[in-house]
PDB file of C-alpha atoms in Angstrom:
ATOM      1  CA  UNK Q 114      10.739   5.806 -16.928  1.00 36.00           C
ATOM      2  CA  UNK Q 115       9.936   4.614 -13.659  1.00 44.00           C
ATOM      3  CA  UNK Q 116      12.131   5.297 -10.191  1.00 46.00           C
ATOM      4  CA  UNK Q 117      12.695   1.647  -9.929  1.00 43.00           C
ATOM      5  CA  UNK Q 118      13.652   1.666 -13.454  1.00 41.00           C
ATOM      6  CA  UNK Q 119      16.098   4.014 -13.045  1.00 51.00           C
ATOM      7  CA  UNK Q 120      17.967   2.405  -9.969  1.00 61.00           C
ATOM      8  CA  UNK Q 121      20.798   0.895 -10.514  1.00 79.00           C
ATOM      9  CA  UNK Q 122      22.711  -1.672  -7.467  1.00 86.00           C
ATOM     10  CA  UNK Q 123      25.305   0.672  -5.495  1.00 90.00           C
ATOM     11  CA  UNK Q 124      28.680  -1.153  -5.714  1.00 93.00           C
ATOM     12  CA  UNK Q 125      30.983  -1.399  -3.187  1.00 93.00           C
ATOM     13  CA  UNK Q 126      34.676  -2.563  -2.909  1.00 95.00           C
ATOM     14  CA  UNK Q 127      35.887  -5.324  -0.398  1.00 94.00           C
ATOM     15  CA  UNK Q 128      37.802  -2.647   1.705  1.00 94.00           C
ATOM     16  CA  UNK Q 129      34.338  -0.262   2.402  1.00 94.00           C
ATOM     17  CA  UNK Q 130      32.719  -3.459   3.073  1.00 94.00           C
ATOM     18  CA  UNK Q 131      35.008  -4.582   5.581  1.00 94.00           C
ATOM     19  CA  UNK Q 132      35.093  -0.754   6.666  1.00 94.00           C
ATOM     20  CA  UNK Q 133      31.358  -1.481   7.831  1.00 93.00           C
ATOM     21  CA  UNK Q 134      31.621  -4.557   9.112  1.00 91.00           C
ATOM     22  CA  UNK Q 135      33.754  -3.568  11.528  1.00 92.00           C
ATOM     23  CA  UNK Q 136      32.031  -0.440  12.599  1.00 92.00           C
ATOM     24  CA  UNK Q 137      28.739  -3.390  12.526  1.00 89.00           C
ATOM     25  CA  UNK Q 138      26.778  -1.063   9.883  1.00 89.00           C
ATOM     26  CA  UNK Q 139      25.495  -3.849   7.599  1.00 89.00           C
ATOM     27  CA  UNK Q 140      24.079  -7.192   7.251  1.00 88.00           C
ATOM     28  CA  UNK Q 141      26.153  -8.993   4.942  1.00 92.00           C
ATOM     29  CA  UNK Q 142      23.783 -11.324   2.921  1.00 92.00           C
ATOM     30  CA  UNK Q 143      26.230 -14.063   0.888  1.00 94.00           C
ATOM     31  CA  UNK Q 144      23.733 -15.499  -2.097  1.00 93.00           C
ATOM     32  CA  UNK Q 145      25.970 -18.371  -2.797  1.00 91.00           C
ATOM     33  CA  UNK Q 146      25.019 -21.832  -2.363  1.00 90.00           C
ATOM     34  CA  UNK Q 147      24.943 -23.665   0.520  1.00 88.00           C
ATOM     35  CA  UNK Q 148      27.916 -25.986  -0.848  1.00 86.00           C
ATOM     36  CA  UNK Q 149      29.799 -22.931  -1.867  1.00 88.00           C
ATOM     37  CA  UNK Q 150      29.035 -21.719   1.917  1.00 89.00           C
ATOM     38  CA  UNK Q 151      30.380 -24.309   3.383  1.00 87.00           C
ATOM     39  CA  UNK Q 152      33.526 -24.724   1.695  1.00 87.00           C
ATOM     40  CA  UNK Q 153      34.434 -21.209   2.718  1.00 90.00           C
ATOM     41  CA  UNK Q 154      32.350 -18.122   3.833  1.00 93.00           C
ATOM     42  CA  UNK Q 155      32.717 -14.332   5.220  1.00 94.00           C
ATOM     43  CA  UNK Q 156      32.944 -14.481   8.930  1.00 91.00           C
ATOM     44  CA  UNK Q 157      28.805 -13.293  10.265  1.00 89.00           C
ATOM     45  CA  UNK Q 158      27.145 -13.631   5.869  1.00 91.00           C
ATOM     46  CA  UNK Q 159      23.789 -14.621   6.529  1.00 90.00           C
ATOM     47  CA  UNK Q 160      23.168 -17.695   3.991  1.00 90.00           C
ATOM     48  CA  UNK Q 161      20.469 -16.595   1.469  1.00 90.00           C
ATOM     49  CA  UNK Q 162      21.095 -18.716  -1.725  1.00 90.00           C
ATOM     50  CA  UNK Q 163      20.020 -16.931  -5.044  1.00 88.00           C
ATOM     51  CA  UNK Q 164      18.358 -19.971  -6.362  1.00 85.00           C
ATOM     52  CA  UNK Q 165      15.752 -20.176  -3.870  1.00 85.00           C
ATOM     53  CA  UNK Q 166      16.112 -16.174  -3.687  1.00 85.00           C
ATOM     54  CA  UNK Q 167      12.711 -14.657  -2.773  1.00 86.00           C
ATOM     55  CA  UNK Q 168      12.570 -10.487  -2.346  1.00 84.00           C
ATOM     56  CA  UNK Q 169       9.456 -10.890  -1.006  1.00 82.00           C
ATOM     57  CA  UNK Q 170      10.439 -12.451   1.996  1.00 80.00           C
ATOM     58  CA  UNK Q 171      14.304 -10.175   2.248  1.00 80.00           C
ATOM     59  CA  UNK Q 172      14.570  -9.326   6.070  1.00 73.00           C
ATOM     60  CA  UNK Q 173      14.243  -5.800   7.135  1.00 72.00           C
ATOM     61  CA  UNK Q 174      16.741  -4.321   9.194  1.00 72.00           C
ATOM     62  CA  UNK Q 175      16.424  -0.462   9.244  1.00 74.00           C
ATOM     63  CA  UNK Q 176      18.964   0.087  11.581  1.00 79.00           C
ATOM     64  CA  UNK Q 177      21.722  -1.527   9.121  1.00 83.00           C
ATOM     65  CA  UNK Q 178      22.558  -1.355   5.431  1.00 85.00           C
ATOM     66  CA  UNK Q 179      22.220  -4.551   3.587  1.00 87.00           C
ATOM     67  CA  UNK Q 180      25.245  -5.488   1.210  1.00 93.00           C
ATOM     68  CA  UNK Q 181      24.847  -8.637  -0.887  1.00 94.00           C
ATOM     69  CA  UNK Q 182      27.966 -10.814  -1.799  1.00 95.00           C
ATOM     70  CA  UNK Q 183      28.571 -13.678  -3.911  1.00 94.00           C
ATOM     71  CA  UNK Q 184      31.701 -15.131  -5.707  1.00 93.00           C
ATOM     72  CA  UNK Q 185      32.653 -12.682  -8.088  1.00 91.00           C
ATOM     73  CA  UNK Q 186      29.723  -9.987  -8.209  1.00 90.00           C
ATOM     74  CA  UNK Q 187      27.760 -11.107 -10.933  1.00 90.00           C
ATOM     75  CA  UNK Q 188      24.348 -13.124  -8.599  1.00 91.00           C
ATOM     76  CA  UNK Q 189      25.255 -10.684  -5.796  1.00 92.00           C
ATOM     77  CA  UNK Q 190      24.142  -7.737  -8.525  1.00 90.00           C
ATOM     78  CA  UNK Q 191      21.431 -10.103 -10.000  1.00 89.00           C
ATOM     79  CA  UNK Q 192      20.010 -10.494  -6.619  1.00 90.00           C
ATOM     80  CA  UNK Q 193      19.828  -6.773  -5.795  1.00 89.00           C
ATOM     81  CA  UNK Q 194      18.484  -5.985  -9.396  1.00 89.00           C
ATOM     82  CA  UNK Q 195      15.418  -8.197  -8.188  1.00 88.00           C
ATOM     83  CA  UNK Q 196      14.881  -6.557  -4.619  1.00 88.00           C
ATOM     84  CA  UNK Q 197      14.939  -3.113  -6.960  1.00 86.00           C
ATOM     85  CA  UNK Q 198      11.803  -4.382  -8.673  1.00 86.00           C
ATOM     86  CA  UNK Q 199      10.433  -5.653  -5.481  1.00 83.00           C
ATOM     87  CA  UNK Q 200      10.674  -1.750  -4.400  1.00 81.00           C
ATOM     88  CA  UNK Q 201      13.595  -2.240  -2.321  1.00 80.00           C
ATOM     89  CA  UNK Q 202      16.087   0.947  -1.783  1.00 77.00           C
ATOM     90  CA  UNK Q 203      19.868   1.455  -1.319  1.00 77.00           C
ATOM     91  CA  UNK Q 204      20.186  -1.622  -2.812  1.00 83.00           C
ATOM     92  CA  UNK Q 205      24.275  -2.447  -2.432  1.00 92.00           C
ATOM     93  CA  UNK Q 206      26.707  -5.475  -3.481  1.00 94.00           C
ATOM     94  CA  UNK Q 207      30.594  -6.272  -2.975  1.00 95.00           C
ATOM     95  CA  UNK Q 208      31.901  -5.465  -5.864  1.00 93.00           C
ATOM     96  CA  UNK Q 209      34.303  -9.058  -7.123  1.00 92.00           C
ATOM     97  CA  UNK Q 210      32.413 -10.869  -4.591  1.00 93.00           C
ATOM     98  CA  UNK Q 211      34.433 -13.051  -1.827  1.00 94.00           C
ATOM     99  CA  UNK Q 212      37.222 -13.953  -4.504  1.00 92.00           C
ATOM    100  CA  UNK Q 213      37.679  -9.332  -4.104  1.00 92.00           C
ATOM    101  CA  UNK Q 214      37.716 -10.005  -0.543  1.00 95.00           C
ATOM    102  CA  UNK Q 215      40.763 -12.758  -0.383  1.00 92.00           C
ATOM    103  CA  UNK Q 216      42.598 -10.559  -2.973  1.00 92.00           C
ATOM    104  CA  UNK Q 217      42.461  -7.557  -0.261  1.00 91.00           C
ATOM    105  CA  UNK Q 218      43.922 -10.094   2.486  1.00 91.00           C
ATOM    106  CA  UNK Q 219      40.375 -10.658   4.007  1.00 92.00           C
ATOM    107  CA  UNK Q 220      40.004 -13.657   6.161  1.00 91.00           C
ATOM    108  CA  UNK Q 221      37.399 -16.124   5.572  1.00 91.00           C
ATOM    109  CA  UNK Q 222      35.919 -19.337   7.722  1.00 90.00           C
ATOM    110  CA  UNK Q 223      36.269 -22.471   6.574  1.00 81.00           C
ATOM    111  CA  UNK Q 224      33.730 -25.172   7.737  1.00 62.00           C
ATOM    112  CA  UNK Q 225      34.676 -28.608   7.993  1.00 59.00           C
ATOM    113  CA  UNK Q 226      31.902 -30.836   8.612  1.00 54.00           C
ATOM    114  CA  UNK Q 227      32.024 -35.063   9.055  1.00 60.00           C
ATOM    115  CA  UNK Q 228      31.227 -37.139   6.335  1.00 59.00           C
ATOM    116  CA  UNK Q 229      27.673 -37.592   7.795  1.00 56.00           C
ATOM    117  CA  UNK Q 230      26.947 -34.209   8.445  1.00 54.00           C
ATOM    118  CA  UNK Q 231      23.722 -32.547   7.432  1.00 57.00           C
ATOM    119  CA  UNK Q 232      23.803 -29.840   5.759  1.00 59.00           C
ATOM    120  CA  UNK Q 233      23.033 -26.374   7.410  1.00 61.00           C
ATOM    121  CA  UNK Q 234      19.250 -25.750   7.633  1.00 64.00           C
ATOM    122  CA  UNK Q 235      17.911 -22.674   5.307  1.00 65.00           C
ATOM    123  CA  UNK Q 236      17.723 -19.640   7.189  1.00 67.00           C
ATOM    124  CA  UNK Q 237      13.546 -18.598   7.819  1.00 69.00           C
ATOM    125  CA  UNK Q 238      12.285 -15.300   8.097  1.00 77.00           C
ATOM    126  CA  UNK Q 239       8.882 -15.891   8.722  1.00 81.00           C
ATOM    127  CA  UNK Q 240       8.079 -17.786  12.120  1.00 87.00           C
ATOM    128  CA  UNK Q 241       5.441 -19.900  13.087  1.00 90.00           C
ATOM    129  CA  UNK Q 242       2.325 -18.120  14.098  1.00 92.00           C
ATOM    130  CA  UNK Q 243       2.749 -20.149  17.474  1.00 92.00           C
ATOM    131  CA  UNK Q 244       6.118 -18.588  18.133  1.00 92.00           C
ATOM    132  CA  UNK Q 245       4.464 -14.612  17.766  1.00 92.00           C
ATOM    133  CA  UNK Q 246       1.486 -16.051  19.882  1.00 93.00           C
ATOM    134  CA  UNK Q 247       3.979 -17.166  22.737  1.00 93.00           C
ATOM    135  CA  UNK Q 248       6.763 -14.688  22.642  1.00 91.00           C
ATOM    136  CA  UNK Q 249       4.604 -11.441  21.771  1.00 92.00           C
ATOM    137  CA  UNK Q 250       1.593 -11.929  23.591  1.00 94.00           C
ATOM    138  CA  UNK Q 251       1.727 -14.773  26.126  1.00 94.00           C
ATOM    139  CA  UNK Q 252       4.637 -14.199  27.734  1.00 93.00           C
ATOM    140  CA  UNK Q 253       4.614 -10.013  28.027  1.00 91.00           C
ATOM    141  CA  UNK Q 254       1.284 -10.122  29.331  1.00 93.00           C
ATOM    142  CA  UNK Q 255       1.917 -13.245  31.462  1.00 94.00           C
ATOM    143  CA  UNK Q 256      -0.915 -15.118  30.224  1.00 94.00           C
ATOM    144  CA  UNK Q 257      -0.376 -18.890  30.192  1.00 95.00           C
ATOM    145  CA  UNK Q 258      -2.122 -21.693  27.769  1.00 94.00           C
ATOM    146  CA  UNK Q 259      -4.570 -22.792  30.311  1.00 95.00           C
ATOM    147  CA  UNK Q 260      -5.950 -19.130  30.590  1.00 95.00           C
ATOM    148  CA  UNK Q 261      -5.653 -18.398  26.828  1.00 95.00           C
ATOM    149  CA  UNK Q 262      -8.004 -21.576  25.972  1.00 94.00           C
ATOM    150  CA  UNK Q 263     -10.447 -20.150  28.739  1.00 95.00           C
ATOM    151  CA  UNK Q 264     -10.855 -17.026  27.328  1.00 95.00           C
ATOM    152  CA  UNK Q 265     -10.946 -17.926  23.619  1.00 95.00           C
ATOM    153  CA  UNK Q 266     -12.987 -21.273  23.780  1.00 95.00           C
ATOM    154  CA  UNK Q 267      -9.959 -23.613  22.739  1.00 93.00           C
ATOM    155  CA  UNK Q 268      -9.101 -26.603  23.872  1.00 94.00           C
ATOM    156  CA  UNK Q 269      -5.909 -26.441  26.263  1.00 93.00           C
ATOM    157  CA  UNK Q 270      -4.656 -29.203  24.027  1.00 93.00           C
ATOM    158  CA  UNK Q 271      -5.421 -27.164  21.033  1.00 93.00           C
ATOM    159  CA  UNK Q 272      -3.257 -24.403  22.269  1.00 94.00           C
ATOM    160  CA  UNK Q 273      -0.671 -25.654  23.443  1.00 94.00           C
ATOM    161  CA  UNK Q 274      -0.498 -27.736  19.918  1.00 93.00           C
ATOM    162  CA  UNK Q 275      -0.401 -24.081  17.990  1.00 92.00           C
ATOM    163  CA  UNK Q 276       2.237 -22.806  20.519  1.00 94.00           C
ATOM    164  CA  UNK Q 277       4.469 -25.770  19.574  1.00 91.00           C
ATOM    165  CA  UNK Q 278       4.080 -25.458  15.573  1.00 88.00           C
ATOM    166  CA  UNK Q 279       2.184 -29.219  15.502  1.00 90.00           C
ATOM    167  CA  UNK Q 280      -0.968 -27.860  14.211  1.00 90.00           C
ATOM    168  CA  UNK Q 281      -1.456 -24.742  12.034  1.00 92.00           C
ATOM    169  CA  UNK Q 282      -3.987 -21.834  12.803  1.00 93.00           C
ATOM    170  CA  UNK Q 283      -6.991 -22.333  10.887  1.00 92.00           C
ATOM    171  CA  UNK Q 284      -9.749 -19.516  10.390  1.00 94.00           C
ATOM    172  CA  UNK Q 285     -12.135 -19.906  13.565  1.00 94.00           C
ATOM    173  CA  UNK Q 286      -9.018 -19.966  16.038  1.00 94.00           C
ATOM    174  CA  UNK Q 287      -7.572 -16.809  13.978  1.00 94.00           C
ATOM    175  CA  UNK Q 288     -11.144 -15.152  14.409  1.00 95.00           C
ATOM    176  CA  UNK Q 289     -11.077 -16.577  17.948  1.00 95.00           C
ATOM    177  CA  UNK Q 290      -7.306 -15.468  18.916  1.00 95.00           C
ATOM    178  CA  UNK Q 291      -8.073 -11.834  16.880  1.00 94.00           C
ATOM    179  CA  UNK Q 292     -11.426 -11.355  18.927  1.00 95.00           C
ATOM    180  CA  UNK Q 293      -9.516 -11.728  22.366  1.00 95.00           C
ATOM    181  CA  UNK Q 294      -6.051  -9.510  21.408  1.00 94.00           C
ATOM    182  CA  UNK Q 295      -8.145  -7.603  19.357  1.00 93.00           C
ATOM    183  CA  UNK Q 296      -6.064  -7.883  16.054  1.00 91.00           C
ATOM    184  CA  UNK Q 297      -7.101  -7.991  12.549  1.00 91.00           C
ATOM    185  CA  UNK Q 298      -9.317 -10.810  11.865  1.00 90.00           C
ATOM    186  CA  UNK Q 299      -6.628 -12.817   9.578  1.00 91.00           C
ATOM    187  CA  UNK Q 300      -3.836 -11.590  11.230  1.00 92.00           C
ATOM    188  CA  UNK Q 301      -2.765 -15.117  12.425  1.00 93.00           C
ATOM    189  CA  UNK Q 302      -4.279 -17.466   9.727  1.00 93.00           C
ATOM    190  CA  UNK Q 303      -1.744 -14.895   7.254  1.00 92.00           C
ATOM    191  CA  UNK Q 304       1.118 -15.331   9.467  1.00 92.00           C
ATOM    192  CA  UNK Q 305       0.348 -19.350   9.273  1.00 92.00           C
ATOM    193  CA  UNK Q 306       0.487 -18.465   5.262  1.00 92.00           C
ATOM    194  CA  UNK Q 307       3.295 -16.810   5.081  1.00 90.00           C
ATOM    195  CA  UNK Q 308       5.073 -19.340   7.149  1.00 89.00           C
ATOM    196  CA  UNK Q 309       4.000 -22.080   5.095  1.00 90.00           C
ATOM    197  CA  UNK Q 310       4.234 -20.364   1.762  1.00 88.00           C
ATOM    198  CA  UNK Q 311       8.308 -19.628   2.556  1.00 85.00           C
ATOM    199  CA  UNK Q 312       8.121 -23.372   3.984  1.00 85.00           C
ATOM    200  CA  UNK Q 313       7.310 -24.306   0.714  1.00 87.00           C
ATOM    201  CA  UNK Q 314       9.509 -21.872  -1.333  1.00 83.00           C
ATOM    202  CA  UNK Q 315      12.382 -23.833  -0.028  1.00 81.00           C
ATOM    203  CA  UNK Q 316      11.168 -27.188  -0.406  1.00 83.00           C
ATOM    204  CA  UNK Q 317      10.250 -26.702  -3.608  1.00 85.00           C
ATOM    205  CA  UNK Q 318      10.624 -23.178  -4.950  1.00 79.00           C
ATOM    206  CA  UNK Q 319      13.831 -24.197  -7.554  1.00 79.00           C
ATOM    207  CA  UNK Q 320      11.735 -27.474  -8.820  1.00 83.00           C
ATOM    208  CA  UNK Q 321       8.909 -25.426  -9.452  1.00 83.00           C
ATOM    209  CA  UNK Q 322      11.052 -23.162 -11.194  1.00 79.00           C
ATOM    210  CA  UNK Q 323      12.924 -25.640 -13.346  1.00 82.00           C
ATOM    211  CA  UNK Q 324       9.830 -27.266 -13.980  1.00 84.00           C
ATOM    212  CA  UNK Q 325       7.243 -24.250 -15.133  1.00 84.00           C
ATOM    213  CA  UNK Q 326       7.713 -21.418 -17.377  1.00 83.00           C
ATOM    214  CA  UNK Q 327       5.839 -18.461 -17.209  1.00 81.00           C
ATOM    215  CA  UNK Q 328       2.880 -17.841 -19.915  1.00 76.00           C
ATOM    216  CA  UNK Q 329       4.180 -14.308 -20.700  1.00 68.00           C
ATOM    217  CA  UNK Q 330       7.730 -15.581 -21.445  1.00 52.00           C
ATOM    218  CA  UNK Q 331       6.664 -18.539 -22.912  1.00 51.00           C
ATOM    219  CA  UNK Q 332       4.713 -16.735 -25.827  1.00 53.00           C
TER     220      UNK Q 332
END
């Protein structure tokens, strides 16, 4: 039997949760939906619903533990079983979920939002290739749009398009931009993937998966 086999989700009670939120040791994730979310919510839960639920994409935080919550514990424990076959460790959930967390005298947040309200936008972990481009290498090494275009043979319209997530990074400005900061030739045409690929996972991840089921468990 495998390690990840083995591991089971680490539960933990409303009180040690609370415990750690106050010392700020964990990102709470709340895998809810967003309607469930806005009705009522823990004070600082990031938003991750478990129907669009990707462990692929689960944000890193070394520096903090990450405890997943739902209602009542059951999709909070769901959740972490999948990040345990993604490879993920010290996998942990509130055990009873929120409803364990008003029984303990918790407080919770209550959002009220008009009749026309939109609904909160889903949470993205990956970010446009033009946002690394600006805030990681541009702006540290003071190098402005007009100067990047120069040196890598793109149009200054070009750039500044890419810089404000209009155009996507296609393979000859990822070999161009890679030549110049000297990264890994598909460094920036896989962040453009990755951003559209999560893009797309909440567009249409859940129709896709209502729609399709996989060969192996369809035989």
């Amino acid at each position: 039997m495998t390690e990840t086999a083995k591991a089971t989700v680490t539960a933990a009670d409303a009180a040690q949760v609370r415990a750690w939120l106050d010392e700020d040791k964990i990102l709470l994730v709340d895998v809810r939906e967003t309607s469930e979310y806005e009705v009522e919510h823990i004070s600082g839960a990031l938003l991750l619903p478990l129907s669009s639920f990707d462990p692929e994409l689960f944000p890193s935080v070394p520096e903090k533990k990450v405890v997943l919550h739902c209602a009542v514990g059951k999709r909070s424990e769901a959740a972490g079983k999948m990040l345990l076959k993604e490879g993920h460790r010290d996998v942990v959930h509130m055990e009873g979920g929120i409803e364990a967390w008003k029984a303990a005298g918790f407080a919770t947040e209550v959002q009220i939002l008009p009749p026309d309200a939109q609904k909160p936008k889903p949470v993205f972990m990956c970010p446009p290739p033009g946002r690394v481009l600006q805030e990681e290498y541009l702006d540290p090494l003071g190098i402005s749009p007009r100067e990047l275009a120069l040196a890598t043979g793109l149009l200054e319209g070009r750039v500044n398009d890419l810089l404000a997530g209009t155009s996507p990074i296609g393979v000859e400005a990822s070999l161009r931009l890679a030549r110049y900061f000297s990264t890994a030739g598909d460094f920036w045409v896989r962040l453009q993937l990755e951003h559209d690929m999560e893009r797309a996972r909440h567009s249409v991840g859940e129709q896709i998966r209502q729609q399709i089921t996989p060969r192996t468990a369809a035989m």
